Tab-separated table of C-alpha atoms in Angstrom:
chain	number	residue	atom	x	y	z
A	11	UNK	CA	43.211	41.867	33.345
A	12	UNK	CA	44.022	38.916	35.377
A	13	UNK	CA	43.492	36.651	32.718
A	14	UNK	CA	46.162	38.319	30.301
A	15	UNK	CA	48.643	38.589	33.101
A	16	UNK	CA	48.039	34.683	33.757
A	17	UNK	CA	48.448	34.217	29.885
A	18	UNK	CA	51.683	36.075	29.527
A	19	UNK	CA	53.179	34.318	32.307
A	20	UNK	CA	51.992	30.892	31.019
A	21	UNK	CA	53.530	31.767	27.440
A	22	UNK	CA	56.795	32.770	28.894
A	23	UNK	CA	57.042	29.495	31.164
A	24	UNK	CA	56.055	27.704	28.340
A	25	UNK	CA	58.554	28.830	26.236
A	26	UNK	CA	61.360	28.569	28.731
A	27	UNK	CA	60.292	24.988	29.481
A	28	UNK	CA	60.149	24.138	26.023
A	29	UNK	CA	63.933	25.870	25.149
A	30	UNK	CA	65.581	24.318	28.549
A	31	UNK	CA	64.405	20.885	28.040
A	32	UNK	CA	65.344	20.777	24.214
A	33	UNK	CA	68.974	21.934	25.093
A	34	UNK	CA	69.133	19.352	27.905
A	35	UNK	CA	67.697	16.666	25.561
A	36	UNK	CA	70.330	17.398	22.943
A	37	UNK	CA	73.059	17.340	25.241
A	38	UNK	CA	71.782	14.160	26.963
A	39	UNK	CA	71.440	12.607	23.571
A	40	UNK	CA	75.176	13.244	22.600
A	41	UNK	CA	76.220	12.201	26.125
A	42	UNK	CA	74.201	8.568	25.261
A	43	UNK	CA	76.033	8.367	21.851
A	44	UNK	CA	79.352	8.898	23.499
A	45	UNK	CA	79.210	6.842	26.520
A	46	UNK	CA	76.368	4.580	25.946
A	47	UNK	CA	74.913	4.881	29.422
A	48	UNK	CA	71.605	3.315	29.749
A	49	UNK	CA	70.788	5.232	32.885
A	50	UNK	CA	70.697	8.476	31.024
A	51	UNK	CA	67.913	7.058	28.988
A	52	UNK	CA	65.453	8.021	31.889
A	53	UNK	CA	66.743	11.526	32.251
A	54	UNK	CA	66.281	12.123	28.445
A	55	UNK	CA	62.940	10.943	28.584
A	56	UNK	CA	62.132	13.433	31.604
A	57	UNK	CA	63.403	16.214	29.148
A	58	UNK	CA	61.048	14.746	26.580
A	59	UNK	CA	58.023	14.408	28.966
A	60	UNK	CA	58.696	18.202	30.699
A	61	UNK	CA	59.146	19.462	26.817
A	62	UNK	CA	55.616	18.165	26.189
A	63	UNK	CA	54.244	19.645	29.190
A	64	UNK	CA	55.645	23.158	27.688
A	65	UNK	CA	53.695	22.334	24.678
A	66	UNK	CA	50.506	21.693	26.121
A	67	UNK	CA	50.951	25.179	28.167
A	68	UNK	CA	51.176	26.957	24.999
A	69	UNK	CA	47.369	26.276	24.230
A	70	UNK	CA	46.042	26.911	27.608
A	71	UNK	CA	48.277	30.263	27.551
A	72	UNK	CA	46.670	31.128	24.079
A	73	UNK	CA	42.963	30.740	25.872
A	74	UNK	CA	43.818	32.795	28.554
A	75	UNK	CA	45.253	35.556	26.283
A	76	UNK	CA	42.342	35.291	23.711
A	77	UNK	CA	39.521	34.769	25.944
A	78	UNK	CA	37.816	32.205	23.717
A	79	UNK	CA	34.045	31.293	24.040
A	80	UNK	CA	32.808	28.150	25.054
A	81	UNK	CA	34.453	24.797	23.636
A	82	UNK	CA	33.016	21.813	23.334
A	83	UNK	CA	33.055	19.199	25.946
A	84	UNK	CA	35.189	16.581	23.911
A	85	UNK	CA	37.652	19.409	22.999
A	86	UNK	CA	38.211	20.656	26.468
A	87	UNK	CA	38.336	16.872	27.863
A	88	UNK	CA	40.969	16.079	25.194
A	89	UNK	CA	42.901	19.158	25.941
A	90	UNK	CA	43.306	18.414	29.617
A	91	UNK	CA	43.994	14.858	28.871
A	92	UNK	CA	46.909	15.757	27.000
A	93	UNK	CA	48.172	18.168	29.821
A	94	UNK	CA	47.325	15.408	32.653
A	95	UNK	CA	49.040	12.694	30.752
A	96	UNK	CA	52.437	14.730	29.787
A	97	UNK	CA	52.486	15.794	33.749
A	98	UNK	CA	52.011	12.448	34.776
A	99	UNK	CA	54.989	11.348	32.244
A	100	UNK	CA	57.150	13.895	33.775
A	101	UNK	CA	56.259	12.905	37.460
A	102	UNK	CA	56.981	9.108	36.584
A	103	UNK	CA	60.129	9.992	34.750
A	104	UNK	CA	61.197	11.418	38.133
A	105	UNK	CA	60.720	8.261	39.811
A	106	UNK	CA	62.188	5.888	37.332
A	107	UNK	CA	65.693	8.549	37.629
A	108	UNK	CA	65.323	7.950	41.266
A	109	UNK	CA	65.056	4.463	41.063
A	110	UNK	CA	67.898	4.248	38.895
A	111	UNK	CA	70.355	6.266	41.266
A	112	UNK	CA	69.056	4.218	44.153
A	113	UNK	CA	69.978	0.778	42.267
A	114	UNK	CA	73.440	2.228	41.480
A	115	UNK	CA	74.089	2.921	45.124
A	116	UNK	CA	72.705	-0.526	46.556
A	117	UNK	CA	73.612	-2.490	43.361
A	118	UNK	CA	76.970	-0.700	42.177
A	119	UNK	CA	78.754	-4.077	41.119
A	120	UNK	CA	75.842	-5.442	39.429
A	121	UNK	CA	74.479	-2.209	37.847
A	122	UNK	CA	75.495	-2.589	34.368
A	123	UNK	CA	74.204	-6.162	34.136
A	124	UNK	CA	70.534	-4.866	35.932
A	125	UNK	CA	70.232	-2.097	33.677
A	126	UNK	CA	70.126	-3.486	30.237
A	127	UNK	CA	68.735	-1.518	26.912
A	128	UNK	CA	65.662	-4.313	26.899
A	129	UNK	CA	64.642	-3.410	30.618
A	130	UNK	CA	65.197	0.068	30.132
A	131	UNK	CA	62.910	-0.022	27.053
A	132	UNK	CA	60.348	-1.788	28.749
A	133	UNK	CA	60.331	0.517	31.889
A	134	UNK	CA	59.918	3.541	29.381
A	135	UNK	CA	57.004	1.848	27.161
A	136	UNK	CA	55.176	1.079	30.345
A	137	UNK	CA	55.718	4.558	31.514
A	138	UNK	CA	53.773	5.916	28.575
A	139	UNK	CA	51.361	3.958	28.416
A	140	UNK	CA	50.615	4.379	32.178
A	141	UNK	CA	50.627	8.052	31.798
A	142	UNK	CA	48.153	7.747	28.658
A	143	UNK	CA	45.945	5.760	30.599
A	144	UNK	CA	45.930	8.036	33.472
A	145	UNK	CA	45.535	11.242	31.203
A	146	UNK	CA	42.898	9.856	28.816
A	147	UNK	CA	40.778	7.514	31.140
A	148	UNK	CA	37.960	10.275	31.345
A	149	UNK	CA	37.992	10.733	27.581
A	150	UNK	CA	37.534	6.865	27.419
A	151	UNK	CA	34.960	6.821	29.995
A	152	UNK	CA	32.378	9.426	30.063
A	153	UNK	CA	30.969	8.716	33.655
A	154	UNK	CA	34.620	10.450	34.795
A	155	UNK	CA	33.434	13.595	33.037
A	156	UNK	CA	31.397	16.188	34.408
A	157	UNK	CA	29.136	18.169	32.388
A	158	UNK	CA	29.757	22.003	32.828
A	159	UNK	CA	28.721	25.475	31.417
A	160	UNK	CA	31.530	27.112	32.441
A	161	UNK	CA	33.295	29.229	30.030
A	162	UNK	CA	37.081	28.350	31.044
A	163	UNK	CA	38.194	24.702	30.253
A	164	UNK	CA	39.741	23.450	33.316
A	165	UNK	CA	40.511	20.244	35.582
A	166	UNK	CA	37.823	21.014	37.656
A	167	UNK	CA	35.203	22.014	35.220
A	168	UNK	CA	35.585	18.630	32.824
A	169	UNK	CA	36.968	16.163	35.366
A	170	UNK	CA	34.753	14.078	37.831
A	171	UNK	CA	35.628	14.917	41.397
A	172	UNK	CA	36.179	10.808	42.234
A	173	UNK	CA	38.559	10.557	39.239
A	174	UNK	CA	40.489	13.829	40.761
A	175	UNK	CA	40.489	12.287	44.191
A	176	UNK	CA	41.405	8.762	42.726
A	177	UNK	CA	44.464	10.167	41.025
A	178	UNK	CA	45.526	12.403	43.664
A	179	UNK	CA	45.263	9.846	46.375
A	180	UNK	CA	46.847	6.839	44.059
A	181	UNK	CA	49.259	8.612	42.201
A	182	UNK	CA	50.930	11.793	43.569
A	183	UNK	CA	51.080	10.855	47.701
A	184	UNK	CA	52.451	7.063	46.958
A	185	UNK	CA	55.133	8.652	44.398
A	186	UNK	CA	55.851	11.051	47.307
A	187	UNK	CA	56.226	8.174	50.001
A	188	UNK	CA	58.613	6.114	47.323
A	189	UNK	CA	60.652	9.422	47.003
A	190	UNK	CA	61.323	9.699	50.341
A	191	UNK	CA	61.587	5.907	50.850
A	192	UNK	CA	64.610	5.654	48.053
A	193	UNK	CA	66.194	8.717	49.635
A	194	UNK	CA	66.340	7.368	53.428
A	195	UNK	CA	67.506	4.086	51.956
A	196	UNK	CA	70.310	5.686	50.003
A	197	UNK	CA	71.552	7.702	53.212
A	198	UNK	CA	71.547	4.332	55.139
A	199	UNK	CA	73.462	2.730	52.632
A	200	UNK	CA	76.270	5.690	52.312
A	201	UNK	CA	76.528	5.793	56.126
A	202	UNK	CA	77.472	1.974	56.036
A	203	UNK	CA	80.088	2.614	52.843
A	204	UNK	CA	81.411	5.614	55.259
A	205	UNK	CA	81.644	3.272	58.402
A	206	UNK	CA	83.454	0.905	56.306
A	207	UNK	CA	85.823	3.203	54.701
A	208	UNK	CA	86.748	4.617	58.172
A	209	UNK	CA	87.452	0.671	59.213
A	210	UNK	CA	89.592	-0.016	56.360
A	211	UNK	CA	91.512	3.530	56.720
A	212	UNK	CA	92.097	2.626	60.624
A	213	UNK	CA	93.459	-0.512	60.118
A	214	UNK	CA	95.694	1.478	57.068
A	215	UNK	CA	94.465	-0.762	54.050
A	216	UNK	CA	92.635	1.965	52.368
A	217	UNK	CA	92.693	1.512	48.710
A	218	UNK	CA	92.041	4.126	45.834
A	219	UNK	CA	88.394	2.693	44.847
A	220	UNK	CA	86.584	3.207	48.128
A	221	UNK	CA	86.695	7.127	48.052
A	222	UNK	CA	85.357	7.114	44.654
A	223	UNK	CA	82.579	4.777	45.477
A	224	UNK	CA	81.597	7.146	48.210
A	225	UNK	CA	81.815	10.358	46.231
A	226	UNK	CA	79.510	8.494	43.589
A	227	UNK	CA	77.083	7.590	46.324
A	228	UNK	CA	77.004	11.468	47.319
A	229	UNK	CA	76.421	12.453	44.069
A	230	UNK	CA	73.451	9.961	43.414
A	231	UNK	CA	72.080	10.912	46.657
A	232	UNK	CA	72.488	14.956	45.960
A	233	UNK	CA	70.576	14.147	42.509
A	234	UNK	CA	67.780	12.566	44.113
A	235	UNK	CA	67.711	15.100	46.879
A	236	UNK	CA	67.162	17.935	44.691
A	237	UNK	CA	64.467	15.929	42.521
A	238	UNK	CA	62.724	15.372	45.735
A	239	UNK	CA	62.862	18.931	47.126
A	240	UNK	CA	61.510	20.486	43.701
A	241	UNK	CA	58.983	18.114	43.347
A	242	UNK	CA	57.834	18.722	46.669
A	243	UNK	CA	57.899	22.617	46.443
A	244	UNK	CA	56.110	22.463	43.559
A	245	UNK	CA	53.364	19.986	43.256
A	246	UNK	CA	52.345	19.411	46.760
A	247	UNK	CA	50.655	22.909	47.445
A	248	UNK	CA	48.484	21.949	44.207
A	249	UNK	CA	47.563	18.549	45.183
A	250	UNK	CA	46.581	19.324	48.473
A	251	UNK	CA	44.524	22.256	47.814
A	252	UNK	CA	42.709	20.306	45.009
A	253	UNK	CA	41.777	17.465	47.697
A	254	UNK	CA	39.889	20.144	49.592
A	255	UNK	CA	38.482	21.647	46.523
A	256	UNK	CA	37.120	18.481	45.866
A	257	UNK	CA	35.767	17.579	48.945
A	258	UNK	CA	34.511	21.278	49.833
A	259	UNK	CA	34.104	23.525	47.210
A	260	UNK	CA	33.603	26.230	49.151
A	261	UNK	CA	36.674	25.924	51.531
A	262	UNK	CA	39.399	27.927	49.057
A	263	UNK	CA	39.186	29.929	46.291
A	264	UNK	CA	38.756	28.249	42.788
A	265	UNK	CA	40.864	30.689	40.691
A	266	UNK	CA	43.970	30.460	43.178
A	267	UNK	CA	44.232	26.510	42.899
A	268	UNK	CA	43.201	26.527	39.162
A	269	UNK	CA	45.764	29.094	38.213
A	270	UNK	CA	48.416	29.831	40.388
A	271	UNK	CA	49.289	26.781	42.398
A	272	UNK	CA	48.829	24.598	39.096
A	273	UNK	CA	51.253	27.198	37.714
A	274	UNK	CA	53.722	26.369	40.513
A	275	UNK	CA	53.335	22.701	39.721
A	276	UNK	CA	54.159	23.600	35.997
A	277	UNK	CA	57.601	25.439	37.323
A	278	UNK	CA	58.999	21.756	37.974
A	279	UNK	CA	59.110	21.072	34.308
A	280	UNK	CA	61.529	24.142	34.529
A	281	UNK	CA	63.357	23.340	37.364
A	282	UNK	CA	64.113	19.867	36.590
A	283	UNK	CA	66.475	20.687	33.550
A	284	UNK	CA	68.224	23.996	35.020
A	285	UNK	CA	68.863	21.935	38.302
A	286	UNK	CA	70.187	18.692	36.527
A	287	UNK	CA	72.160	20.416	34.033
A	288	UNK	CA	73.636	22.371	36.984
A	289	UNK	CA	74.270	19.500	39.308
A	290	UNK	CA	75.638	16.935	36.705
A	291	UNK	CA	79.058	17.714	35.255
A	292	UNK	CA	78.896	15.906	32.176
A	293	UNK	CA	75.591	17.437	31.214
A	294	UNK	CA	76.954	20.891	32.144
A	295	UNK	CA	80.108	20.211	29.899
A	296	UNK	CA	78.285	19.010	26.971
A	297	UNK	CA	76.080	22.151	27.048
A	298	UNK	CA	79.233	24.565	26.993
A	299	UNK	CA	80.465	22.026	23.942
A	300	UNK	CA	77.336	22.699	21.905
A	301	UNK	CA	77.219	26.387	22.823
A	302	UNK	CA	81.022	26.602	21.614
A	303	UNK	CA	80.301	24.439	18.550
A	304	UNK	CA	77.054	26.803	17.744
A	305	UNK	CA	79.447	30.332	18.417
A	306	UNK	CA	82.229	28.702	16.110
A	307	UNK	CA	79.525	28.099	13.187
A	308	UNK	CA	77.988	31.274	13.616
A	309	UNK	CA	81.900	33.116	13.269
A	310	UNK	CA	82.657	31.056	10.428
A	311	UNK	CA	79.343	31.714	8.660
A	312	UNK	CA	79.830	35.437	9.607
A	313	UNK	CA	83.559	35.627	8.374
A	314	UNK	CA	82.305	33.702	5.006
A	315	UNK	CA	79.325	35.907	3.987
A	316	UNK	CA	80.611	38.981	5.290
A	317	UNK	CA	81.606	41.739	2.530
A	318	UNK	CA	82.766	45.497	3.007
A	319	UNK	CA	80.924	47.834	0.933
A	320	UNK	CA	83.283	49.678	-1.474
A	321	UNK	CA	86.157	47.331	-0.993
A	322	UNK	CA	86.714	44.676	-3.773
A	323	UNK	CA	88.858	41.343	-3.082
A	324	UNK	CA	92.418	42.077	-4.304
A	325	UNK	CA	94.182	39.306	-6.245
A	326	UNK	CA	97.622	38.287	-5.453
A	327	UNK	CA	100.034	39.413	-8.264
A	328	UNK	CA	101.087	36.810	-10.679
A	329	UNK	CA	104.859	35.532	-11.173
A	330	UNK	CA	106.095	33.997	-14.245
A	331	UNK	CA	108.516	31.512	-14.291
A	332	UNK	CA	111.798	33.005	-15.429
A	333	UNK	CA	111.023	35.563	-12.562
A	334	UNK	CA	110.944	32.950	-10.373
A	335	UNK	CA	114.230	31.364	-11.493
A	336	UNK	CA	115.949	34.807	-11.266
């Protein structure tokens, strides 16, 4: 019964993740075509990575609902590799978004020269290469796999504890520290900007560009703060409990970590598009425009194709040319 409930939750969560990230990705793609902003590519990549997380969850939900028999070791390792690589791509995309917002605050006048199309493309290629290596390393290196006779295909039954500890300690916690460093540095820069603005206003030389610069800094800080908060709340319990489970297998319930804490981490892929579309006015307006366009097309299709039964279209009476002359 618990397996069926978990499978239903995973199925609903996967559907919401795919739908939300697909809508946000379409809106971001429209914004990129309109404005040509290079920084939006990182957010677009985040939506794509989160959508891939949703697709990988579909297979896990199917396993929970159907309760399959023992699967082969290589098949289970491949499935967990796809899950791990897509989750790693999502986390790395969050880091790139935070670094991009930090750069826009620290180097506002050189941002356009620093963030070029070539550099954005190189960073995204490196991101997916690193995510693929992280996820598929146990498949390519059998020593990182663990032979298990357990029915369920899961991380702890496939990946070796050494690999798990390496990923957790080398990947997650440095990313978390980098998040907090970027945010603290942005706070320091914003406080310096506020002090300079007050000095200029006190001298009676305030211009129109500095307040907008401060508003832009606060917007970038708010975005990074939201991403950090959601990332920490979603993934920190799972990674801490997983380290404890890897070191001491009898200390924590295995089912709670494998199912429910990991489920909380997956919710981050749903929170990212919802919160980003809520906090970013451009994305929110683009989504409303897309919804209005879809609604308009549906109404046009219904208006052109709707026919009332028993009523034929009435033709207009013909008028001859002499009658028109009279």
